[in-house]
Short mmCIF file of C-alpha atoms in Angstrom, two decimals:
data_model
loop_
_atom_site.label_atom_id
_atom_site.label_comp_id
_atom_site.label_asym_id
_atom_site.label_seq_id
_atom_site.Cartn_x
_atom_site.Cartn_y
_atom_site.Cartn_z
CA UNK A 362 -28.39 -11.83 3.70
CA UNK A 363 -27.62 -12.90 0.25
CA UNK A 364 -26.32 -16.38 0.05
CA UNK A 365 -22.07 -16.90 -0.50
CA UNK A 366 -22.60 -18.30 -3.90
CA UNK A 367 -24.40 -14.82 -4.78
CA UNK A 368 -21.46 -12.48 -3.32
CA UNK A 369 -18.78 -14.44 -4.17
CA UNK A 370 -18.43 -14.51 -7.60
CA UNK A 371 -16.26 -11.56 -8.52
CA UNK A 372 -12.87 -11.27 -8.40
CA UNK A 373 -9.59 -14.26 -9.59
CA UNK A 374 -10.03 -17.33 -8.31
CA UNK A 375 -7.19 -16.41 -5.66
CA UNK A 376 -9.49 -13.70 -4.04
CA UNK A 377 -12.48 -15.68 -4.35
CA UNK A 378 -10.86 -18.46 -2.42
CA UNK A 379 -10.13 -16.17 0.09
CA UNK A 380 -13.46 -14.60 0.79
CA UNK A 381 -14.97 -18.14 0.93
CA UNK A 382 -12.71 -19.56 3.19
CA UNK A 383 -12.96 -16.32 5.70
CA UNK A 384 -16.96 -16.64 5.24
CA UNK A 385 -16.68 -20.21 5.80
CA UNK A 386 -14.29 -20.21 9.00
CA UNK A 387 -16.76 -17.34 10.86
CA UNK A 388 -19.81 -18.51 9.84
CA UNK A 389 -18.71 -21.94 12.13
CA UNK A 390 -17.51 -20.17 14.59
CA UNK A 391 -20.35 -20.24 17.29
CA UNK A 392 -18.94 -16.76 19.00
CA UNK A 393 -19.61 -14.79 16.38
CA UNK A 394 -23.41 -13.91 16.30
CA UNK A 395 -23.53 -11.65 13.61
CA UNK A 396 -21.59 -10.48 10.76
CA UNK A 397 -20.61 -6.84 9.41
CA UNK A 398 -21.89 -4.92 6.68
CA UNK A 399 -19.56 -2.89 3.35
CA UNK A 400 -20.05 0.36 2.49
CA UNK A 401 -23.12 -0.51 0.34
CA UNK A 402 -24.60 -1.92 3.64
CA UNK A 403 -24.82 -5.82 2.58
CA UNK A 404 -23.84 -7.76 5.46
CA UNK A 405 -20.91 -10.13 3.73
CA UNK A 406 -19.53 -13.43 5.83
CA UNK A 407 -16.31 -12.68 5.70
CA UNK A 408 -17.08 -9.04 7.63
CA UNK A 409 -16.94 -8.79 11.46
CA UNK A 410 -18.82 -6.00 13.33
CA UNK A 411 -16.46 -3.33 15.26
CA UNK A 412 -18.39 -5.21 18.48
CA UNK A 413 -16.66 -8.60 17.57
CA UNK A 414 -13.34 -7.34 16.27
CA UNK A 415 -11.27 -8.70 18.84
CA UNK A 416 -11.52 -12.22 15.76
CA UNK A 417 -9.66 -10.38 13.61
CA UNK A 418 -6.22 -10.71 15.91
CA UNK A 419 -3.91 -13.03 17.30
CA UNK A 420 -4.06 -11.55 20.88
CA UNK A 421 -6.21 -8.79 22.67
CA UNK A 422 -3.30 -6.95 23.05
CA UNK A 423 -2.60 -6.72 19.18
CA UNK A 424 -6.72 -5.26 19.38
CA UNK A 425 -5.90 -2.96 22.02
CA UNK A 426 -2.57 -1.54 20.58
CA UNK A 427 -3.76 -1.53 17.29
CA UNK A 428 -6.91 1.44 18.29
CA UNK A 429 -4.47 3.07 20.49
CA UNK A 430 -2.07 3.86 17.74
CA UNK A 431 -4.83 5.46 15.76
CA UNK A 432 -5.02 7.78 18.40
CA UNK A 433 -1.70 9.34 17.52
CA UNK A 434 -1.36 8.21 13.97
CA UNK A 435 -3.96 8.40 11.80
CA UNK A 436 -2.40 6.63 8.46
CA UNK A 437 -4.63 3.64 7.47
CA UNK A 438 -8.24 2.46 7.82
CA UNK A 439 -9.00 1.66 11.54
CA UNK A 440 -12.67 0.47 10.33
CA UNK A 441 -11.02 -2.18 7.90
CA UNK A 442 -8.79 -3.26 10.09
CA UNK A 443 -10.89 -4.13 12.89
CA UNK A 444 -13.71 -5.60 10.70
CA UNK A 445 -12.29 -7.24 7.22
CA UNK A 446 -10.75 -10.62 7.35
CA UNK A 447 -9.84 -10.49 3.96
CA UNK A 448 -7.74 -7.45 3.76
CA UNK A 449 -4.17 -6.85 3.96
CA UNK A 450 -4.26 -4.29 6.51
CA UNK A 451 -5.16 -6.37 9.65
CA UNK A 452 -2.26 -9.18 8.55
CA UNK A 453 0.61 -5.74 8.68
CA UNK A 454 -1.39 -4.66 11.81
CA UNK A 455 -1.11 -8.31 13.56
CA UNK A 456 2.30 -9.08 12.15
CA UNK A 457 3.68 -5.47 12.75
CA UNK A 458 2.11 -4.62 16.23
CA UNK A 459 3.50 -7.76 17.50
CA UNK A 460 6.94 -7.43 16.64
CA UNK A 461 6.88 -4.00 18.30
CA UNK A 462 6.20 -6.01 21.40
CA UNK A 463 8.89 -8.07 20.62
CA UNK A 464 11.86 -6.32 20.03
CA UNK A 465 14.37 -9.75 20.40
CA UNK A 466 12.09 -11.52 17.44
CA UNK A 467 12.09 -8.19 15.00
CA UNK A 468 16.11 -8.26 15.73
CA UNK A 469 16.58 -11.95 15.18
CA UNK A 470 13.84 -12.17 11.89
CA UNK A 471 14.97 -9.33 10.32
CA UNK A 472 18.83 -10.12 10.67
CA UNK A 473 17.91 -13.59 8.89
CA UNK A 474 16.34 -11.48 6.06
CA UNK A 475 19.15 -8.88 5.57
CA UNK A 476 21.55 -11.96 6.68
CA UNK A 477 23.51 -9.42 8.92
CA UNK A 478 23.06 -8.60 12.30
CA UNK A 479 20.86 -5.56 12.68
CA UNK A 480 18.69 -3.81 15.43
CA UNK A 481 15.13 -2.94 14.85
CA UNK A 482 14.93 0.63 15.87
CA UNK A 483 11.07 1.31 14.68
CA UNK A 484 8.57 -0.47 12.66
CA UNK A 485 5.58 1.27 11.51
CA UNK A 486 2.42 -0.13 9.77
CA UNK A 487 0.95 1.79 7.18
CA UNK A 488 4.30 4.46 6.66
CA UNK A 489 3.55 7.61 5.89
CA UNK A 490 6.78 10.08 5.83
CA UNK A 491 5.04 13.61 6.60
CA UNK A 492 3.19 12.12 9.73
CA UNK A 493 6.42 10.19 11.30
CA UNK A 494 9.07 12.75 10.73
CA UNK A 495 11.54 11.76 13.27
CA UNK A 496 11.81 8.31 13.94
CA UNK A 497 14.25 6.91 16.57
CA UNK A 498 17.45 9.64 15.16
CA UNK A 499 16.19 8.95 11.18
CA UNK A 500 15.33 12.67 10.62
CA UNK A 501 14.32 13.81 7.55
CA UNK A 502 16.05 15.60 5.18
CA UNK A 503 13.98 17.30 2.99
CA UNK A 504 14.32 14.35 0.23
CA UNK A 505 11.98 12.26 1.60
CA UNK A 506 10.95 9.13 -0.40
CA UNK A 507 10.65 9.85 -4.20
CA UNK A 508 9.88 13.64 -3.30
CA UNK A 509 6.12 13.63 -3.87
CA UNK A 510 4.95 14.10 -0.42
CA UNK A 511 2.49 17.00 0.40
CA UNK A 512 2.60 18.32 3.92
CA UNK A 513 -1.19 19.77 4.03
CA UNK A 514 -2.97 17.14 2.27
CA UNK A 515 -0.80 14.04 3.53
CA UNK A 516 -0.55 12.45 0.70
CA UNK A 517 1.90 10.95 -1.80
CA UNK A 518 3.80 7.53 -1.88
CA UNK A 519 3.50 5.97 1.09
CA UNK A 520 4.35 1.68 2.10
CA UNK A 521 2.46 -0.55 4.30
CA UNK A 522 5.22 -1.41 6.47
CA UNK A 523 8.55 0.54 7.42
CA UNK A 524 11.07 -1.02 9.33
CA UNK A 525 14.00 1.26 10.68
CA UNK A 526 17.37 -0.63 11.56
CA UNK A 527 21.06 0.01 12.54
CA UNK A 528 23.45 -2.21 11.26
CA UNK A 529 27.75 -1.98 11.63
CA UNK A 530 28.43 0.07 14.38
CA UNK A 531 24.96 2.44 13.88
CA UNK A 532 24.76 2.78 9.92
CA UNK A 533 21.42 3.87 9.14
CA UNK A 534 18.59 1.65 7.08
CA UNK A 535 15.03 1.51 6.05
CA UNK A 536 13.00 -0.83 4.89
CA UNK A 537 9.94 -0.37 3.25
CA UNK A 538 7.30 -3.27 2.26
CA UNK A 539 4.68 -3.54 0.02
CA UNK A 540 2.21 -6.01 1.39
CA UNK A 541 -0.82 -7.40 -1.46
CA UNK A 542 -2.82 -10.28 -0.02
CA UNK A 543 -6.08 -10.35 -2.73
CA UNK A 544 -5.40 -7.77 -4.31
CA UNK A 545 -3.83 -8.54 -8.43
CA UNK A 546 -2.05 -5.45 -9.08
CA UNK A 547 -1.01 -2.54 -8.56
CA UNK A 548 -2.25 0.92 -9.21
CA UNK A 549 -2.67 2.28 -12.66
CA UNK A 550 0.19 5.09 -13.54
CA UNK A 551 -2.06 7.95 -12.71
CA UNK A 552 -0.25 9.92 -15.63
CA UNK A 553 -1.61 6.98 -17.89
CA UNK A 554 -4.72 6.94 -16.28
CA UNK A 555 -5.11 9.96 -17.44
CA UNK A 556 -6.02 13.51 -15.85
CA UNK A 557 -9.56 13.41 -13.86
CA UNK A 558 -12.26 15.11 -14.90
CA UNK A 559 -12.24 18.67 -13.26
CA UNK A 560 -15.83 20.41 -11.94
CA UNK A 561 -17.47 22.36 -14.10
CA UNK A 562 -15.19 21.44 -17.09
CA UNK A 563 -16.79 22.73 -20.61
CA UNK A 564 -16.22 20.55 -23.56
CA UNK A 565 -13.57 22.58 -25.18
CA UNK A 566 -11.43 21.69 -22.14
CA UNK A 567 -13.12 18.32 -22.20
CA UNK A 568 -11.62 17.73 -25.20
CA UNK A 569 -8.56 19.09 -24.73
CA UNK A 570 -8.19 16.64 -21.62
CA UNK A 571 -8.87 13.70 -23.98
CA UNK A 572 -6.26 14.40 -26.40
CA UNK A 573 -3.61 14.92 -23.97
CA UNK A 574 -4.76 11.78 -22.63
CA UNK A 575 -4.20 9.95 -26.29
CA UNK A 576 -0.90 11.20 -26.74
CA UNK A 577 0.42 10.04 -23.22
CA UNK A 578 -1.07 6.93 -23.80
CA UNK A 579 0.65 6.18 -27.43
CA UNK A 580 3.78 7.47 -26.24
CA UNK A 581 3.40 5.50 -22.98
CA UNK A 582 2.57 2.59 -25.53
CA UNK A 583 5.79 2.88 -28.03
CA UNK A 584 9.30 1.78 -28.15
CA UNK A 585 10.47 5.91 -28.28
CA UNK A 586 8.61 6.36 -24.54
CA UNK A 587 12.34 6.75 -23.28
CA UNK A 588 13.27 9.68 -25.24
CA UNK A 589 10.48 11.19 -25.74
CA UNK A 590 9.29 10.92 -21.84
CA UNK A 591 11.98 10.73 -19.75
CA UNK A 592 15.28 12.43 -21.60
CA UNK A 593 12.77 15.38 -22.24
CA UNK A 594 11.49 16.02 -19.20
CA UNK A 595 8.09 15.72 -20.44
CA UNK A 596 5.61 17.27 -18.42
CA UNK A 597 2.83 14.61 -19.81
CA UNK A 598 4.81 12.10 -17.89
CA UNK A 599 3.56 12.56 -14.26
CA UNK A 600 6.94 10.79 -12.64
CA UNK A 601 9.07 13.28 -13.92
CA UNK A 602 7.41 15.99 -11.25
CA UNK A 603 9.30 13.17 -8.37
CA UNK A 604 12.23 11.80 -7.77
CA UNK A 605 11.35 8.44 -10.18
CA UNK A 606 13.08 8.22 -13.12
CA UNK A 607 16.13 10.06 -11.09
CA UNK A 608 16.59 7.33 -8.67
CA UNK A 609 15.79 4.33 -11.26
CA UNK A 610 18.80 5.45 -13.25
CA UNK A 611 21.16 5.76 -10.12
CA UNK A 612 19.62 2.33 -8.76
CA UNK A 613 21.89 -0.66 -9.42
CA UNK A 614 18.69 -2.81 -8.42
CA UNK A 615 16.90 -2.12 -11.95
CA UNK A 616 19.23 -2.33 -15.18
CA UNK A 617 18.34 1.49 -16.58
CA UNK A 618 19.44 -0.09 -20.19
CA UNK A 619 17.36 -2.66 -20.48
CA UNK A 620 14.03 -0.17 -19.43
CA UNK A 621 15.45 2.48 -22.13
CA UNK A 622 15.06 -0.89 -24.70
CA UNK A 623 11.94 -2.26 -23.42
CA UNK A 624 8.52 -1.90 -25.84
CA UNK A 625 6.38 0.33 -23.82
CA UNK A 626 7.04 2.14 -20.09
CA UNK A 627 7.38 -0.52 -17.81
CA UNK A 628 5.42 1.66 -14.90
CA UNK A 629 2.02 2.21 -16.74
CA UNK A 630 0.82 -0.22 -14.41
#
């Protein structure tokens, strides 16, 4: 095994904190007898084998509930879960899975957060709209999330946690949660990413792809992205194929003037 002060050197000093500490609290730990291996197939201190996974939650009935669900949801990485201490999965899973045991404490926390009284219908780790279609009476209705959902490849926006509540005399809410623990941002605009390279792609589209890709990216990177992206339509802007720009100009959450005056898009990154 490579020594901590070899792995552990990538990364803020936030998520290198993190890893050490995790390393440092199994590696004392005299049940554990071995540690778990990445993808590459380095074993890492901070990794637990699927044999000792029950460490990575509160109770044994957290570890229990938390394989049976992926029996009839598949959303989520079981495999991380079980085995990483230092991902953000298994703190949803723990924090999640236990509220759904505890109905009373989900009603009583999350009425201090929305400072109402509300009833926890449903919470759901790792949400994903197409695989959890009719939750407790919260049917779908077609405009699911910011629209961008595809029913045969399950994928599009999805949140880490959902909580579904009632709230004077039945109204309807959702709550969805965005959970980073080491991770220091979020996901690069895949519009200003830029397209992927496609299979078999000759240089003539090659290059094609590249200047489509420096055009986004200036507009993206200019005062005029407003006009020019959004009041267009413009198909280089991939958030104009949803629901986004749509519900950030109804939302009274975001001031729509101010993004209109801003420098450059505000949701490159």
């Amino acid at each position: 095994m490579n020594s901590e002060a070899e792995i552990y050197q990538e990364g803020n000093p936030w998520q290198k904190k993190v890893y050490r500490t995790m390393a440092s609290f199994l590696e004392t730990n005299p049940e554990i007898k071995s540690f778990g291996q990445s993808a590459n197939r380095n074993k890492y201190k901070h990794l637990l084998t699927v044999e000792q996974s029950q460490f990575n939650f509160i109770t044994e009935d957290i570890h229990t509930a938390t394989k049976e669900r992926f029996s009839k949801h598949k959303a989520g990485d079981l495999h991380r879960i079980l085995t990483n201490t230092a991902a953000s999965q298994p703190y949803c899973f723990n924090l999640i899975i236990y509220l759904q045991q505890h109905p009373a404490l989900a009603d009583k926390l999350f009425s201090n957060l929305f400072d109402k009284q509300v009833r926890v219908h449903h919470l759901e780790p790792e949400f994903t709209p197409n695989l959890c279609d009719n939750i407790i009476g919260f049917e779908r209705t077609g405009d699911e999330s910011i629209g961008d959902q595809n029913l045969k490849l399950g994928s599009g926006t999805d949140s880490d946690i959902a909580v579904f509540y009632t709230y004077n005399n039945y109204k309807k809410g959702v709550l969805l949660i965005e959970f980073k623990f080491i991770e220091h941002e979020f996901s690069v605009c895949s519009s200003y990413a830029g397209s992927k390279k496609k299979e078999g792609e000759i240089p003539e589209e090659k290059q094609q792809r590249l200047e489509r890709n420096k055009e986004r990216r200036a507009i993206c990177n200019s005062n005029n992205f407003y006009s020019k992206m959004v009041e267009t339509k413009n198909s280089l802007c991939g958030y104009n194929k949803y629901f986004n720009w749509d519900l950030t100009a109804k939302s009274k959450v975001i001031d729509g003037e101010k993004i209109k005056s801003m420098s450059a898009c505000p949701f490159s990154f």
